[in-house]
PDB file of N, CA and C in Angstrom:
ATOM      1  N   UNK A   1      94.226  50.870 128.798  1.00 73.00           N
ATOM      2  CA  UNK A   1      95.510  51.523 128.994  1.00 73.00           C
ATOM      3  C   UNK A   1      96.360  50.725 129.975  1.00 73.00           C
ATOM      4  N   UNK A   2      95.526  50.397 130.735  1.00 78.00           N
ATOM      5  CA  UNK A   2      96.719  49.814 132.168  1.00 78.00           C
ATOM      6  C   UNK A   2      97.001  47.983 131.424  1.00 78.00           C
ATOM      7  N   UNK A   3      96.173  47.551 130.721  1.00 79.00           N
ATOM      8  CA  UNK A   3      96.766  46.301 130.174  1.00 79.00           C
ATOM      9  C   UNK A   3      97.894  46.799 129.198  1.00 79.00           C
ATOM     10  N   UNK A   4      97.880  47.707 128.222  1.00 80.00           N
ATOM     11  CA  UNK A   4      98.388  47.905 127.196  1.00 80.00           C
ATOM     12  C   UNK A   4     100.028  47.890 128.283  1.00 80.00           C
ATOM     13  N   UNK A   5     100.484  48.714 129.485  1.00 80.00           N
ATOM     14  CA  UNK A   5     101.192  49.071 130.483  1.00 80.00           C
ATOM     15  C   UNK A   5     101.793  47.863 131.053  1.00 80.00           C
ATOM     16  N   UNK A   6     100.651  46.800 131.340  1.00 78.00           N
ATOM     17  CA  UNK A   6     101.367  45.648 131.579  1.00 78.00           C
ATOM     18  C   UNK A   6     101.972  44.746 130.777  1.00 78.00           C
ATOM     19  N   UNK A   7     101.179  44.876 129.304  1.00 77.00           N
ATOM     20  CA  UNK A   7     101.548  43.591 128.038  1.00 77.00           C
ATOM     21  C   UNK A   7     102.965  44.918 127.797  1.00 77.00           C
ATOM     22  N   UNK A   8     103.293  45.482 127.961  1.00 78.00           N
ATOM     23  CA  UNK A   8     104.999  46.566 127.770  1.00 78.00           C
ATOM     24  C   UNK A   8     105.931  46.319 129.018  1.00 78.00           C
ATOM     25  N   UNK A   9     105.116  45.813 130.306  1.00 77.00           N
ATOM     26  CA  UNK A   9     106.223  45.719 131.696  1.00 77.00           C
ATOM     27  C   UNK A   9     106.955  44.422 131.091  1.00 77.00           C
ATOM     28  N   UNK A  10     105.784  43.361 131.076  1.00 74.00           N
ATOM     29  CA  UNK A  10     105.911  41.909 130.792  1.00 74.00           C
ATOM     30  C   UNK A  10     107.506  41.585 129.860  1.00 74.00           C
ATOM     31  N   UNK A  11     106.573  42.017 128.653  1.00 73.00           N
ATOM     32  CA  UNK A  11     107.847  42.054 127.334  1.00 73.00           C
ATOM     33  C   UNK A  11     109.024  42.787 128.009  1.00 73.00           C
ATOM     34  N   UNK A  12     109.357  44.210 128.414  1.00 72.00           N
ATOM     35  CA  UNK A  12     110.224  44.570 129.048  1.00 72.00           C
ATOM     36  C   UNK A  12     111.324  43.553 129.612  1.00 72.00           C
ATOM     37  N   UNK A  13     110.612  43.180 130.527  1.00 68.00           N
ATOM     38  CA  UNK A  13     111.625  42.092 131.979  1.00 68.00           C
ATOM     39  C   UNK A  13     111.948  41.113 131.059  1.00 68.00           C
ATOM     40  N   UNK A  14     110.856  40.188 130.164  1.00 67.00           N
ATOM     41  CA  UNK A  14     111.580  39.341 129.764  1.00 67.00           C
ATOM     42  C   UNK A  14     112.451  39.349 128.729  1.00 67.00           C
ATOM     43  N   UNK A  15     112.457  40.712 128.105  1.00 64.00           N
ATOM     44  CA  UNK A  15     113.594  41.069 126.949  1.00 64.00           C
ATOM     45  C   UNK A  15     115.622  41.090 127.472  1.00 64.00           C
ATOM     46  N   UNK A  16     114.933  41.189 129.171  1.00 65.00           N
ATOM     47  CA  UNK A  16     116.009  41.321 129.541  1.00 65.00           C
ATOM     48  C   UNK A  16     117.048  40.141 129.986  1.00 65.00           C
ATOM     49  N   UNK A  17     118.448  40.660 129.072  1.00 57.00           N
ATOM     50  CA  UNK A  17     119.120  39.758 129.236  1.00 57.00           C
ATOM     51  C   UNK A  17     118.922  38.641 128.167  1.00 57.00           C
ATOM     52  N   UNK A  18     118.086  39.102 127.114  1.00 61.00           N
ATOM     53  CA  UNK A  18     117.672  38.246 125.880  1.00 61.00           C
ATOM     54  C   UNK A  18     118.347  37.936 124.629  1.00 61.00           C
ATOM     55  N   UNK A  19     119.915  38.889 125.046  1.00 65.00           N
ATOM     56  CA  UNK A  19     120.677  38.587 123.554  1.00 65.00           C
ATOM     57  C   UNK A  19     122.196  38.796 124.814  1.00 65.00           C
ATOM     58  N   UNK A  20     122.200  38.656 125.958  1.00 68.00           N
ATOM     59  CA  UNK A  20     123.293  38.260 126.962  1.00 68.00           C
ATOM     60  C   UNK A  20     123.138  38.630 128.145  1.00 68.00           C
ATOM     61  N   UNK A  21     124.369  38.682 128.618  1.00 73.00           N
ATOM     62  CA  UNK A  21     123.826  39.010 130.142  1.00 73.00           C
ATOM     63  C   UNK A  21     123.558  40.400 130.387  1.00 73.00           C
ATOM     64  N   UNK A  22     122.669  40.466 131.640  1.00 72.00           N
ATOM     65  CA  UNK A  22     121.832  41.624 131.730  1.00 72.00           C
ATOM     66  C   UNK A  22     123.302  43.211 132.127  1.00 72.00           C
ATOM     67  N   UNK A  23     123.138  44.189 131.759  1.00 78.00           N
ATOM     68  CA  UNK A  23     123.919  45.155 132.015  1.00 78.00           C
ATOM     69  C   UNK A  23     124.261  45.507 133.376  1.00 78.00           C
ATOM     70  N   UNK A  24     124.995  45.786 133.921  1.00 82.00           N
ATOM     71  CA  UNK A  24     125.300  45.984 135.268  1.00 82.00           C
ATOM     72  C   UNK A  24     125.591  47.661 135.768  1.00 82.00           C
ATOM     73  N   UNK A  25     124.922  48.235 136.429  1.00 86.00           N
ATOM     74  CA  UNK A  25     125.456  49.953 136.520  1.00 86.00           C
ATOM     75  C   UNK A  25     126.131  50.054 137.124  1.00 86.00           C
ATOM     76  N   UNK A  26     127.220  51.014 137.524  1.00 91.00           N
ATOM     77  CA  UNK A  26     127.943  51.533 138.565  1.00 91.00           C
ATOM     78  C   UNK A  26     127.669  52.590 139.181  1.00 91.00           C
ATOM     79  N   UNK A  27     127.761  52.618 140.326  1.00 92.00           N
ATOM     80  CA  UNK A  27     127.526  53.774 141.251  1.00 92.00           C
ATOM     81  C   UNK A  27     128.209  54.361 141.927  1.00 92.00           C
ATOM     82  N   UNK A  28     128.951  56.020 142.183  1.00 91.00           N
ATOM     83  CA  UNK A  28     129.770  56.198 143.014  1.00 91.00           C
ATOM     84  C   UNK A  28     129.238  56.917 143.531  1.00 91.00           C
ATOM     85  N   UNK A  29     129.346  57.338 144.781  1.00 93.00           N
ATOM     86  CA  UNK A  29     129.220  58.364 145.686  1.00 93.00           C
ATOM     87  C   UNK A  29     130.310  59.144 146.400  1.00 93.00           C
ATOM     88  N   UNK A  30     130.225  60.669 146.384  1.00 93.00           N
ATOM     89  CA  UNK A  30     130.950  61.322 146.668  1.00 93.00           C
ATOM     90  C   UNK A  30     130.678  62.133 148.202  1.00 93.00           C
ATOM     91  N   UNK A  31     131.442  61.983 148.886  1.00 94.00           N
ATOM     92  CA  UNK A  31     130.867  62.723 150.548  1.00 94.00           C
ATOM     93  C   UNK A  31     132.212  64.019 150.481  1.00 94.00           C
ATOM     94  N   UNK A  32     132.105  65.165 150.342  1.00 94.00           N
ATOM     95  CA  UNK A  32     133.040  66.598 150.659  1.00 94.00           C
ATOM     96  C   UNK A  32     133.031  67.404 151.964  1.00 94.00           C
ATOM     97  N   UNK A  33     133.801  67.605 152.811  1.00 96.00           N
ATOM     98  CA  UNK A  33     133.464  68.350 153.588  1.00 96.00           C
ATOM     99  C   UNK A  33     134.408  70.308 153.302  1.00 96.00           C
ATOM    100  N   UNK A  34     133.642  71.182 153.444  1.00 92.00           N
ATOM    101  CA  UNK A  34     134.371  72.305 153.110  1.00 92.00           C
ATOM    102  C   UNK A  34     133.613  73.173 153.833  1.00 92.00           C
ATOM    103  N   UNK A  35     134.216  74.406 152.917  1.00 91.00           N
ATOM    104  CA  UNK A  35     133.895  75.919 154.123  1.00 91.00           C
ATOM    105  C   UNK A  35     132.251  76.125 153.835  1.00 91.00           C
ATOM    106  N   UNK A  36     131.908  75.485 152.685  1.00 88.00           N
ATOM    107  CA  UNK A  36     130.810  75.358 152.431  1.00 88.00           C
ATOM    108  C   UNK A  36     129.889  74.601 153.115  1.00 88.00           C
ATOM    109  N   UNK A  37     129.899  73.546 153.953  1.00 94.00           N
ATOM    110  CA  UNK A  37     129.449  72.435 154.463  1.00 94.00           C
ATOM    111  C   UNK A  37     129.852  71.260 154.313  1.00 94.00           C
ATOM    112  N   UNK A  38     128.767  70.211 154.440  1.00 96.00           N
ATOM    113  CA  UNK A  38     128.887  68.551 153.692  1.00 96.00           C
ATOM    114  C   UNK A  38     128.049  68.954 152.332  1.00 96.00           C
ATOM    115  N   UNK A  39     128.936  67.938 151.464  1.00 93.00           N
ATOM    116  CA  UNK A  39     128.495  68.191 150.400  1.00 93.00           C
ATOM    117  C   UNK A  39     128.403  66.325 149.356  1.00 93.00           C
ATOM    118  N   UNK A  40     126.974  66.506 149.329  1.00 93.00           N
ATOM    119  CA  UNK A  40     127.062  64.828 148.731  1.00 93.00           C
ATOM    120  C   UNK A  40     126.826  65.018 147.160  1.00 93.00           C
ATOM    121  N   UNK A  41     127.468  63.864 146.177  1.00 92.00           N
ATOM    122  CA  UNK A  41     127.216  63.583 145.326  1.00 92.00           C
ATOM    123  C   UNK A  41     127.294  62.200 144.537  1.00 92.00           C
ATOM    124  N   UNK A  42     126.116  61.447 143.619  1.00 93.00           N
ATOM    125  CA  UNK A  42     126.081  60.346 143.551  1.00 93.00           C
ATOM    126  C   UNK A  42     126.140  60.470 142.206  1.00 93.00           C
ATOM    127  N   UNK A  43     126.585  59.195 141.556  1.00 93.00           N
ATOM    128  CA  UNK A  43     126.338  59.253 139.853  1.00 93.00           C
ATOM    129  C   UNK A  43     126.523  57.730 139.271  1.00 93.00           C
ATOM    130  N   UNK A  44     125.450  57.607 138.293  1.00 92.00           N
ATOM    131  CA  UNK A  44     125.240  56.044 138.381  1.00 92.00           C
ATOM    132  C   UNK A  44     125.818  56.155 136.765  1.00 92.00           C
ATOM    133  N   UNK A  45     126.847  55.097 136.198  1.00 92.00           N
ATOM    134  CA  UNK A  45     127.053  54.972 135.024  1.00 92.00           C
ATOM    135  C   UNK A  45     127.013  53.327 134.467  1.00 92.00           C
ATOM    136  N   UNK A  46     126.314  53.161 133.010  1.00 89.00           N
ATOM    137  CA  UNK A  46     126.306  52.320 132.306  1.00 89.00           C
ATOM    138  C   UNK A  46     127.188  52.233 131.513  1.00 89.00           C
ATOM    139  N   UNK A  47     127.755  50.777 130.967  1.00 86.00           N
ATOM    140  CA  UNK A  47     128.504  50.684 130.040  1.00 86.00           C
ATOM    141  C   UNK A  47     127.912  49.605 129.389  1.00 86.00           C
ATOM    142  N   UNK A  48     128.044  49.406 128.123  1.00 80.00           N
ATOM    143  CA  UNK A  48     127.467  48.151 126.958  1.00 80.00           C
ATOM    144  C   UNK A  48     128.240  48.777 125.863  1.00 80.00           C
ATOM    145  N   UNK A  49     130.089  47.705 125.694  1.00 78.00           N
ATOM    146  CA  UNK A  49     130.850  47.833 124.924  1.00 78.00           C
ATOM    147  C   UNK A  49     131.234  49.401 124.516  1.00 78.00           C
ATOM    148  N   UNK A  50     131.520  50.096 123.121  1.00 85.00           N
ATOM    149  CA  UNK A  50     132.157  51.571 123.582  1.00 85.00           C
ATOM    150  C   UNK A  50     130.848  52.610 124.131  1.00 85.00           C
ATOM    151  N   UNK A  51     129.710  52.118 124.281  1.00 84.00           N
ATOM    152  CA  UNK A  51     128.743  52.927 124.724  1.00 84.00           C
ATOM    153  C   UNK A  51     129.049  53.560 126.374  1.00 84.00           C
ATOM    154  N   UNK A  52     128.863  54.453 126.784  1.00 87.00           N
ATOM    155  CA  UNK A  52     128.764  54.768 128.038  1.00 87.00           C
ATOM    156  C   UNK A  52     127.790  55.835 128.061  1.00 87.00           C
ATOM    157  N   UNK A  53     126.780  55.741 129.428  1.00 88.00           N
ATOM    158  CA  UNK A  53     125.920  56.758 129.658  1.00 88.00           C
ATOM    159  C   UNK A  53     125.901  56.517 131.077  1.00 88.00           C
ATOM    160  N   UNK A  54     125.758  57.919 131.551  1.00 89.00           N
ATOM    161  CA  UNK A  54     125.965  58.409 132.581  1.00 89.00           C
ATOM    162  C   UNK A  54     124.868  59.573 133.388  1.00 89.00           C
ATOM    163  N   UNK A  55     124.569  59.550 134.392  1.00 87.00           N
ATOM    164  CA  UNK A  55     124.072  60.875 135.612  1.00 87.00           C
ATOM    165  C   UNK A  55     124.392  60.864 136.647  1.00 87.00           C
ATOM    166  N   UNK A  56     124.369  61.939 137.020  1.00 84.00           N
ATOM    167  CA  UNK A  56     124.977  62.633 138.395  1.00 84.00           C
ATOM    168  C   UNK A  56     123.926  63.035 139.394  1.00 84.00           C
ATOM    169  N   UNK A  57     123.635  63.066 139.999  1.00 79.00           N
ATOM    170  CA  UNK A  57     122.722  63.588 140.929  1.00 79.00           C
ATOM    171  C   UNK A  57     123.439  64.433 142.264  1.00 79.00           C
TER     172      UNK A  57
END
């Protein structure tokens, strides 16, 4: 199992960036202050041409 894990990391990394350059994420972070408190929020988004995917945390 744990080879099968590594012969999948291996291929992984080197797939990357194998048909251009590697994807780049964006990250914003949000800092709020209100009656509520501090209030944080982060959210990392990908883009690769009209694709976009996105989370928030």
């Amino acid at each position: 199992m744990i080879r099968a894990v590594l012969i999948a990391a291996i291929f992984a990394l080197a797939a990357c960036g194998a048909d251009g350059p590697p994807i780049t994420p964006s990250v914003n972070t949000t800092v709020s202050v209100g009656s509520e408190g501090v209030r944080t929020s982060t959210g990392v988004t990908v883009r690769s041409g009209p694709v976009t995917v996105g989370a928030s945390f």
